[in-house]
Amino acid sequence: GAGVSQTPSNKVTEKGKYVELRCDPISGHTALYWYRQSLGQGPEFLIYFQGTGAADDSGLPNDRFFAVRPEGSVSTLKIQRTERGDSAVYLCASSLASGLKNEQYFGPGTRLTVT
Amino acid sequence: GQQVMQIPQYQHVQEGEDFTTYCNSSTTLSNIQWYKQRPGGHPVFLIQLVKSGEVKKQKRLTFQFGEAKKNSSLHITATQTTDVGTYFCAGTGGGNKLTFGTGTQLKVEL
């Protein structure tokens, strides 16, 4: 595709519910990243995939958060038992390579609101 | 863990004035990237600096990477209304995990 796409663009859910956020990276990009951005703050790293495997998941806040990328392309971020503090914009980014040439292209984000 | 701070947090300038944002890391960085985020938008990559003391220019934008690879700056000459947005630096310590700075929000008034 032309760029990174994310669905849904907005998600409102009740506290305690389960949500899935989808990211479709730029075709051919092997690296995929998830970030969380709260109002007035910079993106906060959650997890990074190289291909199908999670190369670095040190940013996941707790075990309610999980992400997969089964075929090395589309990725899904899963949040169980959502809490109001999970409300934020969840950004996905992809890059062509890793290492020093990891210029990242961001998607428009999914705004998650937990009521 | 690694922390990246930026100053100032906000900057209001008159169109045509210069603008500078400073980025400081608590640890030595492997490389630093700069992103711009327009209001309501997502971060857009501007540039990456890798070498100690490196300076790169993009039209009215000048980026510097400190000699110790712990700080960086972005300078905009003669700001325009199209420069409005939040500028983030983001650094890596050697892997692929980007740590974003706190950002500087720039507002340009006519």
GROMACS .gro file of C-alpha atoms in nm:
model
  225
    1GLY     CA    1   0.000   0.000   0.000
    2ALA     CA    2   0.087   0.365  -0.012
    3GLY     CA    3   0.147   0.391   0.359
    4VAL     CA    4   0.092   0.231   0.696
    5SER     CA    5  -0.275   0.178   0.769
    6GLN     CA    6  -0.441   0.116   1.104
    7THR     CA    7  -0.789   0.003   1.191
    8PRO     CA    8  -1.010   0.105   1.352
    9SER     CA    9  -0.933   0.476   1.359
   10ASN     CA   10  -1.135   0.511   1.678
   11LYS     CA   11  -1.237   0.254   1.934
   12VAL     CA   12  -1.453   0.313   2.240
   13THR     CA   13  -1.479   0.025   2.481
   14GLU     CA   14  -1.593  -0.037   2.834
   15LYS     CA   15  -1.355  -0.107   3.116
   16GLY     CA   16  -1.277  -0.477   3.138
   17LYS     CA   17  -1.341  -0.553   2.771
   18TYR     CA   18  -1.096  -0.701   2.521
   19VAL     CA   19  -0.981  -0.505   2.214
   20GLU     CA   20  -0.774  -0.573   1.905
   21LEU     CA   21  -0.599  -0.306   1.705
   22ARG     CA   22  -0.472  -0.382   1.357
   23CYS     CA   23  -0.173  -0.249   1.167
   24ASP     CA   24  -0.098  -0.303   0.798
   25PRO     CA   25   0.261  -0.192   0.727
   26ILE     CA   26   0.413  -0.069   0.406
   27SER     CA   27   0.464  -0.360   0.170
   28GLY     CA   28   0.814  -0.501   0.197
   29HIS     CA   29   0.893  -0.345   0.534
   30THR     CA   30   1.033  -0.613   0.758
   31ALA     CA   31   1.035  -0.416   1.082
   32LEU     CA   32   0.714  -0.317   1.260
   33TYR     CA   33   0.674  -0.112   1.578
   34TRP     CA   34   0.390  -0.033   1.816
   35TYR     CA   35   0.384   0.284   2.022
   36ARG     CA   36   0.138   0.446   2.259
   37GLN     CA   37   0.096   0.822   2.270
   38SER     CA   38  -0.091   1.009   2.540
   39LEU     CA   39  -0.198   1.370   2.496
   40GLY     CA   40   0.093   1.611   2.507
   41GLN     CA   41   0.357   1.339   2.522
   42GLY     CA   42   0.590   1.169   2.281
   43PRO     CA   43   0.524   0.820   2.148
   44GLU     CA   44   0.612   0.552   2.402
   45PHE     CA   45   0.767   0.233   2.263
   46LEU     CA   46   0.571  -0.087   2.321
   47ILE     CA   47   0.708  -0.363   2.098
   48TYR     CA   48   0.917  -0.420   1.788
   49PHE     CA   49   0.889  -0.705   1.535
   50GLN     CA   50   1.154  -0.814   1.291
   51GLY     CA   51   0.968  -1.042   1.055
   52THR     CA   52   0.733  -1.264   1.249
   53GLY     CA   53   0.914  -1.254   1.579
   54ALA     CA   54   0.898  -0.999   1.856
   55ALA     CA   55   1.257  -0.877   1.876
   56ASP     CA   56   1.193  -0.642   2.167
   57ASP     CA   57   0.879  -0.636   2.380
   58SER     CA   58   1.030  -0.450   2.673
   59GLY     CA   59   0.782  -0.163   2.639
   60LEU     CA   60   0.467  -0.365   2.696
   61PRO     CA   61   0.335  -0.232   3.027
   62ASN     CA   62   0.200  -0.561   3.164
   63ASP     CA   63   0.071  -0.902   3.063
   64ARG     CA   64  -0.265  -0.761   2.951
   65PHE     CA   65  -0.089  -0.640   2.637
   66PHE     CA   66   0.011  -0.880   2.363
   67ALA     CA   67   0.097  -0.840   1.996
   68VAL     CA   68   0.135  -1.082   1.707
   69ARG     CA   69   0.259  -1.071   1.350
   70PRO     CA   70   0.203  -1.428   1.230
   71GLU     CA   71   0.297  -1.387   0.864
   72GLY     CA   72   0.548  -1.108   0.893
   73SER     CA   73   0.315  -0.843   0.756
   74VAL     CA   74  -0.006  -0.741   0.936
   75SER     CA   75   0.019  -0.708   1.311
   76THR     CA   76  -0.246  -0.708   1.580
   77LEU     CA   77  -0.210  -0.548   1.922
   78LYS     CA   78  -0.434  -0.715   2.176
   79ILE     CA   79  -0.536  -0.565   2.508
   80GLN     CA   80  -0.719  -0.775   2.765
   81ARG     CA   81  -0.929  -0.646   3.056
   82THR     CA   82  -0.892  -0.287   2.942
   83GLU     CA   83  -0.850  -0.014   3.200
   84ARG     CA   84  -0.922   0.358   3.177
   85GLY     CA   85  -0.549   0.422   3.190
   86ASP     CA   86  -0.512   0.238   2.858
   87SER     CA   87  -0.685   0.526   2.681
   88ALA     CA   88  -0.441   0.673   2.431
   89VAL     CA   89  -0.355   0.683   2.062
   90TYR     CA   90  -0.187   0.361   1.957
   91LEU     CA   91   0.056   0.418   1.672
   92CYS     CA   92   0.207   0.162   1.443
   93ALA     CA   93   0.519   0.223   1.236
   94SER     CA   94   0.718   0.019   0.988
   95SER     CA   95   1.066   0.045   0.846
   96LEU     CA   96   1.243  -0.108   0.550
   97ALA     CA   97   1.540  -0.233   0.745
   98SER     CA   98   1.677  -0.246   1.094
   99GLY     CA   99   1.989  -0.123   1.261
  100LEU     CA  100   2.111   0.220   1.160
  101LYS     CA  101   1.869   0.257   0.869
  102ASN     CA  102   1.544   0.227   1.059
  103GLU     CA  103   1.366   0.541   0.939
  104GLN     CA  104   1.014   0.476   1.058
  105TYR     CA  105   0.689   0.546   0.875
  106PHE     CA  106   0.392   0.593   1.104
  107GLY     CA  107   0.029   0.511   1.050
  108PRO     CA  108  -0.254   0.746   1.147
  109GLY     CA  109  -0.308   0.567   1.476
  110THR     CA  110  -0.604   0.418   1.661
  111ARG     CA  111  -0.757   0.636   1.929
  112LEU     CA  112  -0.863   0.404   2.210
  113THR     CA  113  -1.104   0.532   2.473
  114VAL     CA  114  -1.188   0.312   2.769
  115THR     CA  115  -1.498   0.426   2.956
  116GLY     CA  116   1.615   0.344   3.161
  117GLN     CA  117   1.706   0.581   2.883
  118GLN     CA  118   1.541   0.922   2.905
  119VAL     CA  119   1.529   1.188   2.638
  120MET     CA  120   1.432   1.540   2.731
  121GLN     CA  121   1.361   1.835   2.505
  122ILE     CA  122   1.349   2.206   2.573
  123PRO     CA  123   1.159   2.419   2.543
  124GLN     CA  124   0.826   2.244   2.584
  125TYR     CA  125   0.648   2.521   2.393
  126GLN     CA  126   0.764   2.800   2.167
  127HIS     CA  127   0.560   3.079   2.012
  128VAL     CA  128   0.733   3.281   1.741
  129GLN     CA  129   0.638   3.545   1.490
  130GLU     CA  130   0.661   3.432   1.130
  131GLY     CA  131   1.012   3.500   1.005
  132GLU     CA  132   1.179   3.449   1.344
  133ASP     CA  133   1.418   3.163   1.405
  134PHE     CA  134   1.342   2.862   1.626
  135THR     CA  135   1.561   2.608   1.804
  136THR     CA  136   1.474   2.296   2.003
  137TYR     CA  137   1.729   2.107   2.210
  138CYS     CA  138   1.734   1.738   2.284
  139ASN     CA  139   1.931   1.572   2.566
  140SER     CA  140   1.968   1.204   2.638
  141SER     CA  141   2.062   1.047   2.969
  142THR     CA  142   2.277   0.792   2.784
  143THR     CA  143   2.498   0.787   2.476
  144LEU     CA  144   2.302   0.734   2.159
  145SER     CA  145   2.383   0.521   1.858
  146ASN     CA  146   2.187   0.752   1.635
  147ILE     CA  147   1.920   1.017   1.662
  148GLN     CA  148   1.617   1.082   1.447
  149TRP     CA  149   1.388   1.382   1.426
  150TYR     CA  150   1.016   1.370   1.360
  151LYS     CA  151   0.748   1.633   1.307
  152GLN     CA  152   0.390   1.583   1.417
  153ARG     CA  153   0.125   1.824   1.297
  154PRO     CA  154  -0.179   1.884   1.519
  155GLY     CA  155  -0.405   1.582   1.489
  156GLY     CA  156  -0.151   1.398   1.278
  157HIS     CA  157   0.110   1.131   1.319
  158PRO     CA  158   0.489   1.164   1.345
  159VAL     CA  159   0.665   1.213   1.012
  160PHE     CA  160   1.035   1.134   0.976
  161LEU     CA  161   1.259   1.430   0.903
  162ILE     CA  162   1.617   1.310   0.932
  163GLN     CA  163   1.862   1.073   1.098
  164LEU     CA  164   2.205   1.162   1.237
  165VAL     CA  165   2.462   0.894   1.309
  166LYS     CA  166   2.808   1.045   1.342
  167SER     CA  167   2.947   1.242   1.634
  168GLY     CA  168   2.934   1.615   1.556
  169GLU     CA  169   2.730   1.558   1.241
  170VAL     CA  170   2.544   1.853   1.089
  171LYS     CA  171   2.278   1.815   0.823
  172LYS     CA  172   2.064   2.075   0.650
  173GLN     CA  173   1.725   2.052   0.484
  174LYS     CA  174   1.634   2.387   0.332
  175ARG     CA  175   1.562   2.609   0.636
  176LEU     CA  176   1.619   2.327   0.888
  177THR     CA  177   1.960   2.253   1.041
  178PHE     CA  178   2.017   1.945   1.255
  179GLN     CA  179   2.317   1.880   1.477
  180PHE     CA  180   2.436   1.576   1.671
  181GLY     CA  181   2.659   1.650   1.967
  182GLU     CA  182   3.020   1.539   1.992
  183ALA     CA  183   2.939   1.311   2.283
  184LYS     CA  184   2.633   1.173   2.100
  185LYS     CA  185   2.412   1.261   2.395
  186ASN     CA  186   2.249   1.573   2.260
  187SER     CA  187   2.107   1.716   1.943
  188SER     CA  188   1.940   2.028   1.815
  189LEU     CA  189   1.706   2.138   1.541
  190HIS     CA  190   1.719   2.497   1.419
  191ILE     CA  191   1.464   2.648   1.182
  192THR     CA  192   1.557   2.970   1.007
  193ALA     CA  193   1.285   3.222   0.922
  194THR     CA  194   0.987   3.019   1.040
  195GLN     CA  195   0.674   2.990   0.832
  196THR     CA  196   0.321   2.897   0.929
  197THR     CA  197   0.377   2.559   0.766
  198ASP     CA  198   0.637   2.484   1.035
  199VAL     CA  199   0.366   2.460   1.303
  200GLY     CA  200   0.367   2.131   1.489
  201THR     CA  201   0.548   1.935   1.755
  202TYR     CA  202   0.906   1.835   1.690
  203PHE     CA  203   1.035   1.517   1.851
  204CYS     CA  204   1.383   1.381   1.869
  205ALA     CA  205   1.413   1.006   1.910
  206GLY     CA  206   1.725   0.809   1.989
  207THR     CA  207   1.844   0.452   1.995
  208GLY     CA  208   2.107   0.304   2.221
  209GLY     CA  209   2.222   0.052   1.963
  210GLY     CA  210   1.917  -0.157   1.897
  211ASN     CA  211   1.597  -0.070   1.717
  212LYS     CA  212   1.402   0.061   2.013
  213LEU     CA  213   1.341   0.432   1.963
  214THR     CA  214   1.304   0.645   2.273
  215PHE     CA  215   1.118   0.962   2.188
  216GLY     CA  216   1.184   1.293   2.352
  217THR     CA  217   0.922   1.498   2.528
  218GLY     CA  218   0.872   1.717   2.222
  219THR     CA  219   0.868   2.089   2.151
  220GLN     CA  220   0.543   2.238   2.032
  221LEU     CA  221   0.597   2.522   1.787
  222LYS     CA  222   0.335   2.784   1.712
  223VAL     CA  223   0.396   3.044   1.445
  224GLU     CA  224   0.197   3.366   1.443
  225LEU     CA  225   0.155   3.598   1.146
   0.00000   0.00000   0.00000
